[in-house]
Coordinates of C-alpha atoms (C1' of nucleotides) in Angstrom, one line a residue:
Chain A
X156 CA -18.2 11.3 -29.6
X157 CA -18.0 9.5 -25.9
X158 CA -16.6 6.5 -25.3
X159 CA -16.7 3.8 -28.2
X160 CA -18.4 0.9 -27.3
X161 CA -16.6 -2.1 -25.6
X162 CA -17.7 -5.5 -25.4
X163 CA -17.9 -6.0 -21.6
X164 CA -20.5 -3.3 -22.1
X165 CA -23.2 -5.7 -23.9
X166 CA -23.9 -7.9 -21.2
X167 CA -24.7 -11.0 -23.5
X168 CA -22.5 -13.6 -22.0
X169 CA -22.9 -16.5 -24.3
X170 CA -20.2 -14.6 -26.7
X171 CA -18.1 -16.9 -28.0
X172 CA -15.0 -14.8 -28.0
X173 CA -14.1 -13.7 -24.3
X174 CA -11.1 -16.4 -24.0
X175 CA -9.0 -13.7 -24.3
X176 CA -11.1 -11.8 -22.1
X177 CA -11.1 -14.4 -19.2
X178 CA -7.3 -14.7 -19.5
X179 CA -6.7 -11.1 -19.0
X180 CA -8.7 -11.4 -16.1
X181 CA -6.9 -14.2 -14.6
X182 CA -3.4 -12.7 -15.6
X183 CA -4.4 -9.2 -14.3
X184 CA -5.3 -10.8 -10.9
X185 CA -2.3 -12.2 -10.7
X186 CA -0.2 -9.3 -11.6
X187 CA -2.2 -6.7 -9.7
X188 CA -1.8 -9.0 -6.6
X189 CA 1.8 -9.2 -7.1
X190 CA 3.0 -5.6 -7.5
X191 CA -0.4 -3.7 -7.7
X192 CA -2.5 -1.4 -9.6
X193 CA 0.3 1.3 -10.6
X194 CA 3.2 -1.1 -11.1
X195 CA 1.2 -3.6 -13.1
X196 CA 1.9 -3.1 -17.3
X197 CA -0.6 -3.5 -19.5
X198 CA 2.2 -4.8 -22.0
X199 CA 2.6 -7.4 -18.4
X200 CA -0.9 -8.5 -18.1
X201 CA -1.2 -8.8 -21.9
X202 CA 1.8 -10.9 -22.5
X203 CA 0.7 -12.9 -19.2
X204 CA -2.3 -13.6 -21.1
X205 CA -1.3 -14.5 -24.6
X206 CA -2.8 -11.4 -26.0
X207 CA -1.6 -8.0 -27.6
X208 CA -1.5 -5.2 -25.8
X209 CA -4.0 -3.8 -27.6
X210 CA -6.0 -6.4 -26.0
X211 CA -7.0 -4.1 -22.6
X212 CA -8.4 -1.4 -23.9
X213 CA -10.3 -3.6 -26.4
X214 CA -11.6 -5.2 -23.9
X215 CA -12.1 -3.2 -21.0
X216 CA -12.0 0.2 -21.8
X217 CA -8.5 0.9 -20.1
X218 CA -6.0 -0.2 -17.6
X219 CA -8.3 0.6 -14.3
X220 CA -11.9 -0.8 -15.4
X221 CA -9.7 -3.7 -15.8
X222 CA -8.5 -3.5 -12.2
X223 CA -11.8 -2.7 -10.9
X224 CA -13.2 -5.9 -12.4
X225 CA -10.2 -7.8 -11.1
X226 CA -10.8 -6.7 -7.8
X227 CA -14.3 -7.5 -7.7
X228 CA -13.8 -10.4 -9.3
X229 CA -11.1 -11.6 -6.4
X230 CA -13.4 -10.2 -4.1
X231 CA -16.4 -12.4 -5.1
X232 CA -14.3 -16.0 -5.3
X233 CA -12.6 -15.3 -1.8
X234 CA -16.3 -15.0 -0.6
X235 CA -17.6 -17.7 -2.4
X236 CA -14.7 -19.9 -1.5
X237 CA -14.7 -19.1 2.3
X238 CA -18.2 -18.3 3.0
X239 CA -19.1 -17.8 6.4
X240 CA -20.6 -20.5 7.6
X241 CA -24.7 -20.7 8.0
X242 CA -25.7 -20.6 12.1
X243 CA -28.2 -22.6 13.3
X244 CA -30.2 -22.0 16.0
X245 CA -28.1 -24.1 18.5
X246 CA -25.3 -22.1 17.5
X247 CA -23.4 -20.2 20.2
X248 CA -21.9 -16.8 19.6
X249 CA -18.9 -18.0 20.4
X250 CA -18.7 -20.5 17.9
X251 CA -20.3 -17.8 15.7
X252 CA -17.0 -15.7 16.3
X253 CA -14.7 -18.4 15.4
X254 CA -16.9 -19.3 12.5
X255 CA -16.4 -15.9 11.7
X256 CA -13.0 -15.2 11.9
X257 CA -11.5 -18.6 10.4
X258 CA -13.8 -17.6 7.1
X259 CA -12.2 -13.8 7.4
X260 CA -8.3 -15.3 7.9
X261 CA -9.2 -17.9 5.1
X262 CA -10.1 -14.9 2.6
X263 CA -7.5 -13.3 3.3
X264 CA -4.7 -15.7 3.5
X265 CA -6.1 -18.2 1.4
X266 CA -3.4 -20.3 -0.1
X267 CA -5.5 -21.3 -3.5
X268 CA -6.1 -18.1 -4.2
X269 CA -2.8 -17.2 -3.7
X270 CA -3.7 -14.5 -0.8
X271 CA -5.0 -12.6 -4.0
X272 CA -8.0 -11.1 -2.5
X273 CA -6.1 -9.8 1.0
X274 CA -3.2 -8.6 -0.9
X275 CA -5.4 -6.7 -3.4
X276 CA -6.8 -5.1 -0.3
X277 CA -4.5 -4.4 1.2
X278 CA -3.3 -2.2 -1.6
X279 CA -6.4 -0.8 -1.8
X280 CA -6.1 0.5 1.8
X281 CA -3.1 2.6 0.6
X282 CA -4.0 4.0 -2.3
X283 CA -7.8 3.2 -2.7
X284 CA -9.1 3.7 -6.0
X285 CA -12.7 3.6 -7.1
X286 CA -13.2 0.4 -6.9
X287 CA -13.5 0.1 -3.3
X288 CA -16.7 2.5 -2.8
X289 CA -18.2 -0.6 -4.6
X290 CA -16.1 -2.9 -2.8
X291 CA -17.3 -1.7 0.5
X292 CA -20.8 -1.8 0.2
X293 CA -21.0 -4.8 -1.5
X294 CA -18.8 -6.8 0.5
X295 CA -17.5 -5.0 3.5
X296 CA -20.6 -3.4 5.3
X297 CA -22.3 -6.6 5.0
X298 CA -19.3 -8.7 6.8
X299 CA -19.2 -5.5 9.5
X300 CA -22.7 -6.3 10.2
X301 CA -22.5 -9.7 10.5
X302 CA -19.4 -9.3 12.9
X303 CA -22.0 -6.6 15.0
X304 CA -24.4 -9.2 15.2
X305 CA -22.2 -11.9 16.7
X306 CA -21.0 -9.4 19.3
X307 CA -24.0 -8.1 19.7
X308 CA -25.2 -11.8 21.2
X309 CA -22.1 -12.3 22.9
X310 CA -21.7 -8.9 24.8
X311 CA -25.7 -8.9 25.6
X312 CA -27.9 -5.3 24.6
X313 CA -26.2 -3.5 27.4
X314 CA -23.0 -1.7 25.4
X315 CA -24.0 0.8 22.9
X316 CA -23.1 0.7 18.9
X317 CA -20.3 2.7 19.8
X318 CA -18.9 0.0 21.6
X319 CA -20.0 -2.6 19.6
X320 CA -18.2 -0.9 16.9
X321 CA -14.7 -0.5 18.3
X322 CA -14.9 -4.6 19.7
X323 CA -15.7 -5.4 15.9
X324 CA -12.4 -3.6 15.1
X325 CA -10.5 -4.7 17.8
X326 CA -11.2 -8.3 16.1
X327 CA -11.1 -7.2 12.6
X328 CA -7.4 -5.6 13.3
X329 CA -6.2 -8.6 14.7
X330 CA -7.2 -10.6 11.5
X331 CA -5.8 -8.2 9.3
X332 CA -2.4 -7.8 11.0
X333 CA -1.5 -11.1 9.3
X334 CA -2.4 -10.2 5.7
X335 CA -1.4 -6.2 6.1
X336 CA 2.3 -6.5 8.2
X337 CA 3.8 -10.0 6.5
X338 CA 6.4 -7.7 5.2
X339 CA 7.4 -7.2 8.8
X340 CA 6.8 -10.7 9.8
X341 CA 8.9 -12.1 7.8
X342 CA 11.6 -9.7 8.4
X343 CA 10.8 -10.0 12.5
X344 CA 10.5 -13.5 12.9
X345 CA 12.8 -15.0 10.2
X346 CA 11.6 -19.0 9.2
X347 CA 8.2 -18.4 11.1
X348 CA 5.2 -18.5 9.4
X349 CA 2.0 -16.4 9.6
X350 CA 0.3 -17.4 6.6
X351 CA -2.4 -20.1 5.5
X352 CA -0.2 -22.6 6.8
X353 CA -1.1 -21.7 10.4
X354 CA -4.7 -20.5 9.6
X355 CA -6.0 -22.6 12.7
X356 CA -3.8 -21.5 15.1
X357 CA -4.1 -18.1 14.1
X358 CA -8.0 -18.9 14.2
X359 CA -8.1 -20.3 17.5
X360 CA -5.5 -17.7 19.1
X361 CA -7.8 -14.6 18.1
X362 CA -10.8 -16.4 18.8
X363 CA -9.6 -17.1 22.5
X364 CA -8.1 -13.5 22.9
X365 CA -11.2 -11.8 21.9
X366 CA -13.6 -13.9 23.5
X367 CA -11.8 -13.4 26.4
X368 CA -11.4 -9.6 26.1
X369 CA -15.2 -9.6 25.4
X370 CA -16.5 -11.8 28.5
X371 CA -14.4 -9.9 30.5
X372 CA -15.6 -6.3 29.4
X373 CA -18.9 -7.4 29.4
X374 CA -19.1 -8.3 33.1
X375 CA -16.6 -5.2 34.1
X376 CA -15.7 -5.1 37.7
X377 CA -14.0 -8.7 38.5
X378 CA -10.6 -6.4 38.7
X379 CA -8.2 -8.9 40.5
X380 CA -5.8 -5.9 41.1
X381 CA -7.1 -2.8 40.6
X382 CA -4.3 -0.6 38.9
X383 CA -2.9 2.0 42.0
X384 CA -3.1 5.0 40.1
X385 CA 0.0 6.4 39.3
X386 CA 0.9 10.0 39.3
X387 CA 0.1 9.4 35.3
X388 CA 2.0 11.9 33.0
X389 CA -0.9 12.3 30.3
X390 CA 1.6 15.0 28.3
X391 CA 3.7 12.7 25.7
X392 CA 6.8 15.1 25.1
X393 CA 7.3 15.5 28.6
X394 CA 9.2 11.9 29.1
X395 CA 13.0 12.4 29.0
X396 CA 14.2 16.2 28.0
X397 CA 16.6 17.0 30.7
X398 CA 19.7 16.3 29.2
X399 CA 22.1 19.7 28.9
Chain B
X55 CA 34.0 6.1 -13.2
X56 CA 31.7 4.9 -10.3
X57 CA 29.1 7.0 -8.4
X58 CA 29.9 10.5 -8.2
X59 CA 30.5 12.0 -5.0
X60 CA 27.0 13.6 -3.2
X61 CA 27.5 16.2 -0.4
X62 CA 25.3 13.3 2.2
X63 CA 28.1 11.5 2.2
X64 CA 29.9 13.7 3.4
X65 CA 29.2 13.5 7.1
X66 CA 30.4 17.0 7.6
X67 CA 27.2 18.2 9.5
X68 CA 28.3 22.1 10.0
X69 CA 27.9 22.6 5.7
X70 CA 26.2 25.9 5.5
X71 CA 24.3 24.4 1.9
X72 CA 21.9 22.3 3.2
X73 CA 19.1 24.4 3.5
X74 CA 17.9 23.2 0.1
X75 CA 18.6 19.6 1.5
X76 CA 16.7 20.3 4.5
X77 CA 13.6 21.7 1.9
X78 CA 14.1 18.6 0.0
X79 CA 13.5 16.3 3.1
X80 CA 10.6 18.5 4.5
X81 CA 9.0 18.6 0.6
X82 CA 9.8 14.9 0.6
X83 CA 8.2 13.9 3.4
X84 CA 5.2 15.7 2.5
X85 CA 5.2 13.9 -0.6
X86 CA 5.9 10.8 0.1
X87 CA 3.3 10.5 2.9
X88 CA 0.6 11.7 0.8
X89 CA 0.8 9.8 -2.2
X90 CA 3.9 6.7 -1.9
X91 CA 7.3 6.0 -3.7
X92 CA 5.9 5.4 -6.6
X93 CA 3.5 8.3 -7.3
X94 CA 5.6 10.6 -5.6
X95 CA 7.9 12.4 -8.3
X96 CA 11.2 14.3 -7.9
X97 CA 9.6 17.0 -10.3
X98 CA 7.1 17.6 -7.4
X99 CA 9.1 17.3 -4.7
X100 CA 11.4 19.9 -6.2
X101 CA 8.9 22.2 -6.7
X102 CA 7.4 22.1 -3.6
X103 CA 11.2 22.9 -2.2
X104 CA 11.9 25.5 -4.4
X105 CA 14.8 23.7 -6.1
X106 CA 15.6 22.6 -9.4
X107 CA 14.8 19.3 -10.5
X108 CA 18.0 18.7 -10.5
X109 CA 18.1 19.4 -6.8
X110 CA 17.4 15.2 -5.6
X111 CA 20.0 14.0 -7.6
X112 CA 22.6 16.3 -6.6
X113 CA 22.0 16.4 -3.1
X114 CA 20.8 12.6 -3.0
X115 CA 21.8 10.8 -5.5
X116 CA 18.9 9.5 -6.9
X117 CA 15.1 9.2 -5.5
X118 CA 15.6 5.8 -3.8
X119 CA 17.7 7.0 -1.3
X120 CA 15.9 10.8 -0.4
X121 CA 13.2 8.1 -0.1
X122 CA 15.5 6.2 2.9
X123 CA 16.4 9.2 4.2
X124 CA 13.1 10.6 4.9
X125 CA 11.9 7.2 6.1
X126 CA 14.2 7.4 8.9
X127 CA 14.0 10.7 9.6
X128 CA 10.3 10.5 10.3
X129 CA 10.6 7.0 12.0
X130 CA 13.3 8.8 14.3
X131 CA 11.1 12.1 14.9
X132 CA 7.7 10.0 15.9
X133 CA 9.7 8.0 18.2
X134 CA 11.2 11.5 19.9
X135 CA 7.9 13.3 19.6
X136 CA 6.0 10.4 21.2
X137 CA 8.5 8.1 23.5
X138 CA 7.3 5.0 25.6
X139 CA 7.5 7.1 29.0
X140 CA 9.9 5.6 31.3
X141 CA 8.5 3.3 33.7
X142 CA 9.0 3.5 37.3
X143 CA 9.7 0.5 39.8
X144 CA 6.4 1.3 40.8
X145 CA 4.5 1.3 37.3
X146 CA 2.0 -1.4 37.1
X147 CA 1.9 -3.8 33.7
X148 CA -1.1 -2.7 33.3
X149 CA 0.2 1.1 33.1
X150 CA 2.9 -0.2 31.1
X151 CA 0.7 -1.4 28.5
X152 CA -1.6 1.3 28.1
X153 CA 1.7 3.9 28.0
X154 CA 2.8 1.3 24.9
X155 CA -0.2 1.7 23.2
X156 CA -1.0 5.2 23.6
X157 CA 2.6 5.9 22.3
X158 CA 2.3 3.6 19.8
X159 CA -1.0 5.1 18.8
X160 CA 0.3 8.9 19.1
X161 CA 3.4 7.7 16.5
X162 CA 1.5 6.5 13.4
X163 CA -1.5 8.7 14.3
X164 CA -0.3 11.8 15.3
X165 CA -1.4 15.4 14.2
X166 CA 1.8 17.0 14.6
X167 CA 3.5 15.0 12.0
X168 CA 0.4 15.1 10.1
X169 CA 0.6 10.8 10.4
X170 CA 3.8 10.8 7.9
X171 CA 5.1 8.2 10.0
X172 CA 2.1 6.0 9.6
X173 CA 1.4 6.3 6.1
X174 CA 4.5 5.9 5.6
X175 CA 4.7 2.5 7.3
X176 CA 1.5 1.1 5.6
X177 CA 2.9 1.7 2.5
X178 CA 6.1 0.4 3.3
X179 CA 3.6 -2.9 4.2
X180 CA 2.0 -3.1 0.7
X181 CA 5.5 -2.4 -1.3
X182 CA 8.5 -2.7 0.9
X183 CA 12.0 -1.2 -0.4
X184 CA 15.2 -1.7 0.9
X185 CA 14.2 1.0 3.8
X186 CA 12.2 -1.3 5.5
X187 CA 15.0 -3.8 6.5
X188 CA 16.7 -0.7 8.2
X189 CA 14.1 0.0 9.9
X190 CA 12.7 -3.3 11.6
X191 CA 16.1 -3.3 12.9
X192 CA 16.5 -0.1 14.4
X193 CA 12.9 0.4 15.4
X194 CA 10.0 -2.3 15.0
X195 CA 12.5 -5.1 16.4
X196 CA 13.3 -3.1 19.8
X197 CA 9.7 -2.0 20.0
X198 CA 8.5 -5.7 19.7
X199 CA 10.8 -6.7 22.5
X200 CA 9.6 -3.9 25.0
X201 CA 6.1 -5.1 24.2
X202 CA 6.9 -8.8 25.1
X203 CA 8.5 -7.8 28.9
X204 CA 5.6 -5.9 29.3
X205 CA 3.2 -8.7 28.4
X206 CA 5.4 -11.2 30.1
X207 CA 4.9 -9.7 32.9
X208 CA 1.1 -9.6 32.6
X209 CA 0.8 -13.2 32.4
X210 CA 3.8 -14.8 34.0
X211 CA 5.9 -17.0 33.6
X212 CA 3.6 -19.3 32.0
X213 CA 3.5 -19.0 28.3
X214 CA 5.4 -19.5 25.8
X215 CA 7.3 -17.3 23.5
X216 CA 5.7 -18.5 20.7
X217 CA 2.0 -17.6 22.8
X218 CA 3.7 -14.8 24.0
X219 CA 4.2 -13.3 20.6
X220 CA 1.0 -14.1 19.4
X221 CA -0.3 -11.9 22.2
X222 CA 1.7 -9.0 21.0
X223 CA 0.2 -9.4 17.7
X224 CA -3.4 -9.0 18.6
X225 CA -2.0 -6.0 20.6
X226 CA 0.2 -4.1 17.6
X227 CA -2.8 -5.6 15.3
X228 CA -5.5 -3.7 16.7
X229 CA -3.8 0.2 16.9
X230 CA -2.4 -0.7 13.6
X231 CA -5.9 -1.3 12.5
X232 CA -6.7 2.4 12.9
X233 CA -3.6 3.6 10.5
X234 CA -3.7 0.9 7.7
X235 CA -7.8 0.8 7.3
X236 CA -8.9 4.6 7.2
X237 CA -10.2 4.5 3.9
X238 CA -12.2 1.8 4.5
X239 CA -13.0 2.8 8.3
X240 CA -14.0 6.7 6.3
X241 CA -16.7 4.5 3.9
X242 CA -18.2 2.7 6.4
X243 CA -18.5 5.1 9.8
X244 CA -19.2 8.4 7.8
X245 CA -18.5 11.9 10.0
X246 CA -16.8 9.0 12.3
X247 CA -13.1 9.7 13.1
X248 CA -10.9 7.4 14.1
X249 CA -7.9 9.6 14.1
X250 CA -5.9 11.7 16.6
X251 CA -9.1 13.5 17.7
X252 CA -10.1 9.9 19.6
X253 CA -6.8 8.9 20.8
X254 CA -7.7 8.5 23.8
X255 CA -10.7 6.6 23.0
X256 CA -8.9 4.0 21.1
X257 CA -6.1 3.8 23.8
X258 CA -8.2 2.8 26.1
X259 CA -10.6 0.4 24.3
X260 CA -7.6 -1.3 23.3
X261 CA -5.8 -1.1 26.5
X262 CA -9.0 -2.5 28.1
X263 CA -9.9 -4.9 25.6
X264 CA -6.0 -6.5 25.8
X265 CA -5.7 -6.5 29.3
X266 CA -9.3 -8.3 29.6
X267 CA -7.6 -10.9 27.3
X268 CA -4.8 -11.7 28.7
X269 CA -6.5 -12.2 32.2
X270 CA -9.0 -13.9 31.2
X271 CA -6.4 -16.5 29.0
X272 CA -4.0 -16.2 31.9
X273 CA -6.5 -18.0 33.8
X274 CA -8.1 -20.3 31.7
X275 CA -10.6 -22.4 33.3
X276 CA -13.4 -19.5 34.1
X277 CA -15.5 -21.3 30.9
X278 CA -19.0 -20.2 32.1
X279 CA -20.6 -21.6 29.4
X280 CA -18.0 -24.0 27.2
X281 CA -19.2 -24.0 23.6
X282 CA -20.9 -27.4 23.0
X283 CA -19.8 -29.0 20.0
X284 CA -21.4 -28.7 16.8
X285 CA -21.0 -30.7 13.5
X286 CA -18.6 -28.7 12.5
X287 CA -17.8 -28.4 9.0
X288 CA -14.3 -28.0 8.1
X289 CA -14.1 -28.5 4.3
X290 CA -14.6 -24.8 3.2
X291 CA -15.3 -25.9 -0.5
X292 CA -18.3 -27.8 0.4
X293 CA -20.8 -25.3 0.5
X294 CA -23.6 -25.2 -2.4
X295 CA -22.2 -26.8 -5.4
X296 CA -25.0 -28.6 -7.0
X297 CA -26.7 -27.1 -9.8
X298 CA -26.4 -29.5 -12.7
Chain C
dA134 C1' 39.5 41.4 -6.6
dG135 C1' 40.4 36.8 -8.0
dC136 C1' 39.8 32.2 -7.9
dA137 C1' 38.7 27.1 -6.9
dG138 C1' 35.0 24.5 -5.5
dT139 C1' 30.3 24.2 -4.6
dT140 C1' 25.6 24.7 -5.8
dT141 C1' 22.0 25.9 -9.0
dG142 C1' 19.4 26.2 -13.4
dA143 C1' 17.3 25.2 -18.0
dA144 C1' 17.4 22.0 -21.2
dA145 C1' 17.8 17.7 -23.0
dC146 C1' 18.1 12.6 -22.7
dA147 C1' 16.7 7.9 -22.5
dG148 C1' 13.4 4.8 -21.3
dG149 C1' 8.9 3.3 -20.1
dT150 C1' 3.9 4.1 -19.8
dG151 C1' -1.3 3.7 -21.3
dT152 C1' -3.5 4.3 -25.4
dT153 C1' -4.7 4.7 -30.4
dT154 C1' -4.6 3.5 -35.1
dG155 C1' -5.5 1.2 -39.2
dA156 C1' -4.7 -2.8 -41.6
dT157 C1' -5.4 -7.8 -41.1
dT158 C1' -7.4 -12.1 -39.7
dC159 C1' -11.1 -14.6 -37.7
dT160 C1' -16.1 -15.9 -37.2
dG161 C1' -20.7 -16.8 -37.9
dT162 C1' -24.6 -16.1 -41.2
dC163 C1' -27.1 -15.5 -45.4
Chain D
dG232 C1' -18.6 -18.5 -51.2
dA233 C1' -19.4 -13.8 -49.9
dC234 C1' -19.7 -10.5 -46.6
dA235 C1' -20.4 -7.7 -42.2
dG236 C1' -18.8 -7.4 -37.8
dA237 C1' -15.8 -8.8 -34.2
dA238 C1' -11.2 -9.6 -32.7
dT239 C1' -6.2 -9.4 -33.2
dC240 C1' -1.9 -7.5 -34.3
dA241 C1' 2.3 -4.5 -35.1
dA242 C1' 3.4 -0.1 -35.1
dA243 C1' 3.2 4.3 -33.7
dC244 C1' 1.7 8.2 -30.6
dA245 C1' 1.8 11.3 -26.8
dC246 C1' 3.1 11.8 -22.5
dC247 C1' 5.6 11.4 -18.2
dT248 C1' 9.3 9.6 -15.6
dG249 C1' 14.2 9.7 -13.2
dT250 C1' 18.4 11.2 -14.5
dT251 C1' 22.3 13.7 -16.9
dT252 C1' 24.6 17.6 -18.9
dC253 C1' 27.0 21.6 -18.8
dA254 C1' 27.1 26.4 -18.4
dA255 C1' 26.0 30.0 -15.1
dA256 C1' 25.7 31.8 -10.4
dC257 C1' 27.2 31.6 -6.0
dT258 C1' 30.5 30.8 -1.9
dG259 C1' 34.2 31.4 1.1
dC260 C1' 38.8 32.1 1.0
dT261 C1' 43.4 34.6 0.5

DNA sequence: AGCAGTTTGAAACAGGTGTTTGATTCTGTC
DNA sequence: GACAGAATCAAACACCTGTTTCAAACTGCT
């Protein structure tokens, strides 16, 4: 009366017959990637992959067990591909953070795997399915972590987690720019760029600008100029009316 | 035997019929923001508006272009709502920057328009449509412009253009971070907003953490404790494989 | 009131979607 | 070689989509 059974349900993986199931994987990264969950066909993926379109629900189950094995799928290569490098004891935080980010950028940006893994998250961010509860404690919280170590060295145990917190996103953001906006890139600055092929300097921009930010934060007063305060207008709408 | 005539195009503004249009933007907006372009249907929208399904096609021609319309009209009403206050003779870069980002914040973040705008935009990120080219030149492209005086004249004449923009990009990348990661930012800092209700939080972290940035790269050599070199592994595929 | 033009409404259309079906082929095993 | 189970296939199903149709209601004139 439930579900019938489907064969990615037996976990014996020596089966002899999962060709078919290995090439809708790879086809439904690839289509997913391009034009995401809802746009992707099955009838797409299948003929992609060789196989009927029977073939997904055989398989799988349906169209979004599919995806969510995609995407975890993706998820696992990009880290296995890019891992973030082990720190050794001589290791500075600094070199920690770059280490850090150059791993993130190459996950996301990654030209082998086609950007597959940023551009599937990216989706996800907009219209996240299940997929990323999973997704985010299996992959995210672990990175986020990380990332608060790192900080945590660099900035010293005065700042609370609060603060830690927003510095890991102020880094993160800037990462993510890249893989999240290229739509706008590309439109903004025509012939230019901001993909794998410029993964170092990318790398070694953010790296500077958020070392910086964070050296400077941590030791707070070397204020150059201090700001003269200005008579500061903290209600938005109250800029230009005064027209009639 | 082309297109049939629909009342937009007549610019007539005065019609007395368009309060169904007007419903039809309102309802679309709604829409749209919550769910995208492509889950969004015309049979919803219309209901929402209290019109006949019929209603989008007559008074828009098809879904694509309500679509456009409501775009701009959002992108237009965030900008009004939340302008980049004039800046005096007297207003600091440093004001200058934090007035950017707190606008820019208050635009994509904003309560009032319950964050249409935002959504919006990160969708228009993951699947653009013909909207978006309209609107990088009417909007983003100006607004990137205003950001590089105002960073110019943080760290003088110096830089490039090329640095210059890169700058801007950790900026824009960091507020954007807020609007285009909620779902994950909701899995991972439970009960933790980072919405309207901390706008002010965020503009100044970000405000503080740019500006500490740029000084600090503006002048580089303050190096307290340069990163001695490690071995430094480049090949990212080199990790662990080795189990034959 | 009468009438042309505009706007609505219910219903239908045409096309595409994920999924299911049931027969057919393949595969390994006795 | 026979046979059970797994895997494939073409076809159909059921549903939802944007869009069209065309008659009915409404509108502002004169």
């Amino acid at each position: 009366m439930p579900d019938k059974f489907h064969p990615q349900t037996r976990s014996a993986p020596g089966g002899a017959h999962d060709a078919t199931r290995r090439a809708l994987l790879d086809a439904g990264a690839d289509v997913f990637a391009e034009v995401g969950f809802h746009h992707a066909t099955v009838r797409d993926i299948c003929r992609r992959a060789g196989a009927n379109v029977a073939a997904v629900n055989y398989h799988f189950g349906d169209k979004e067990t599919l995806y969510a094995e995609v995407l975890a799928e993706q998820s696992r290569l990009a880290m296995a591909l890019h891992p973030l490098p082990a720190a050794g004891p001589d290791t500075t935080p600094a070199q920690r953070l770059e280490d850090f980010i150059r791993a993130f950028l190459q996950r996301v940006l990654s030209a082998e795997l086609s950007a597959r893994h940023g551009r599937m998250m990216a989706r996800e961010m907009v219209e996240p399915t299940r997929a990323l509860d999973r997704l985010v404690a299996e992959s995210i919280r672990p990175q986020s972590a990380a990332l608060s170590v790192i900080l945590r060295d660099l900035v010293g145990p005065g700042p609370s987690e609060e603060t830690l917190r927003l510095l890991g996103m102020s880094v993160v953001g800037q990462i993510l720019f890249y893989c999240h906006c290229q739509p706008v890139l590309i439109r903004l600055f025509p012939g230019m760029p901001f993909n794998a092929e410029r993964l170092d300097t990318l790398t070694l921009h953010i790296t500077a600008f958020s070392l910086a930010a964070v050296r400077g934060l941590s030791q707070p007063p070397v204020a150059p100029a201090r700001v003269p305060r200005r008579p500061k207008t903290p209600s938005p709408p109250a800029g230009r009316r005064r027209r009639s």
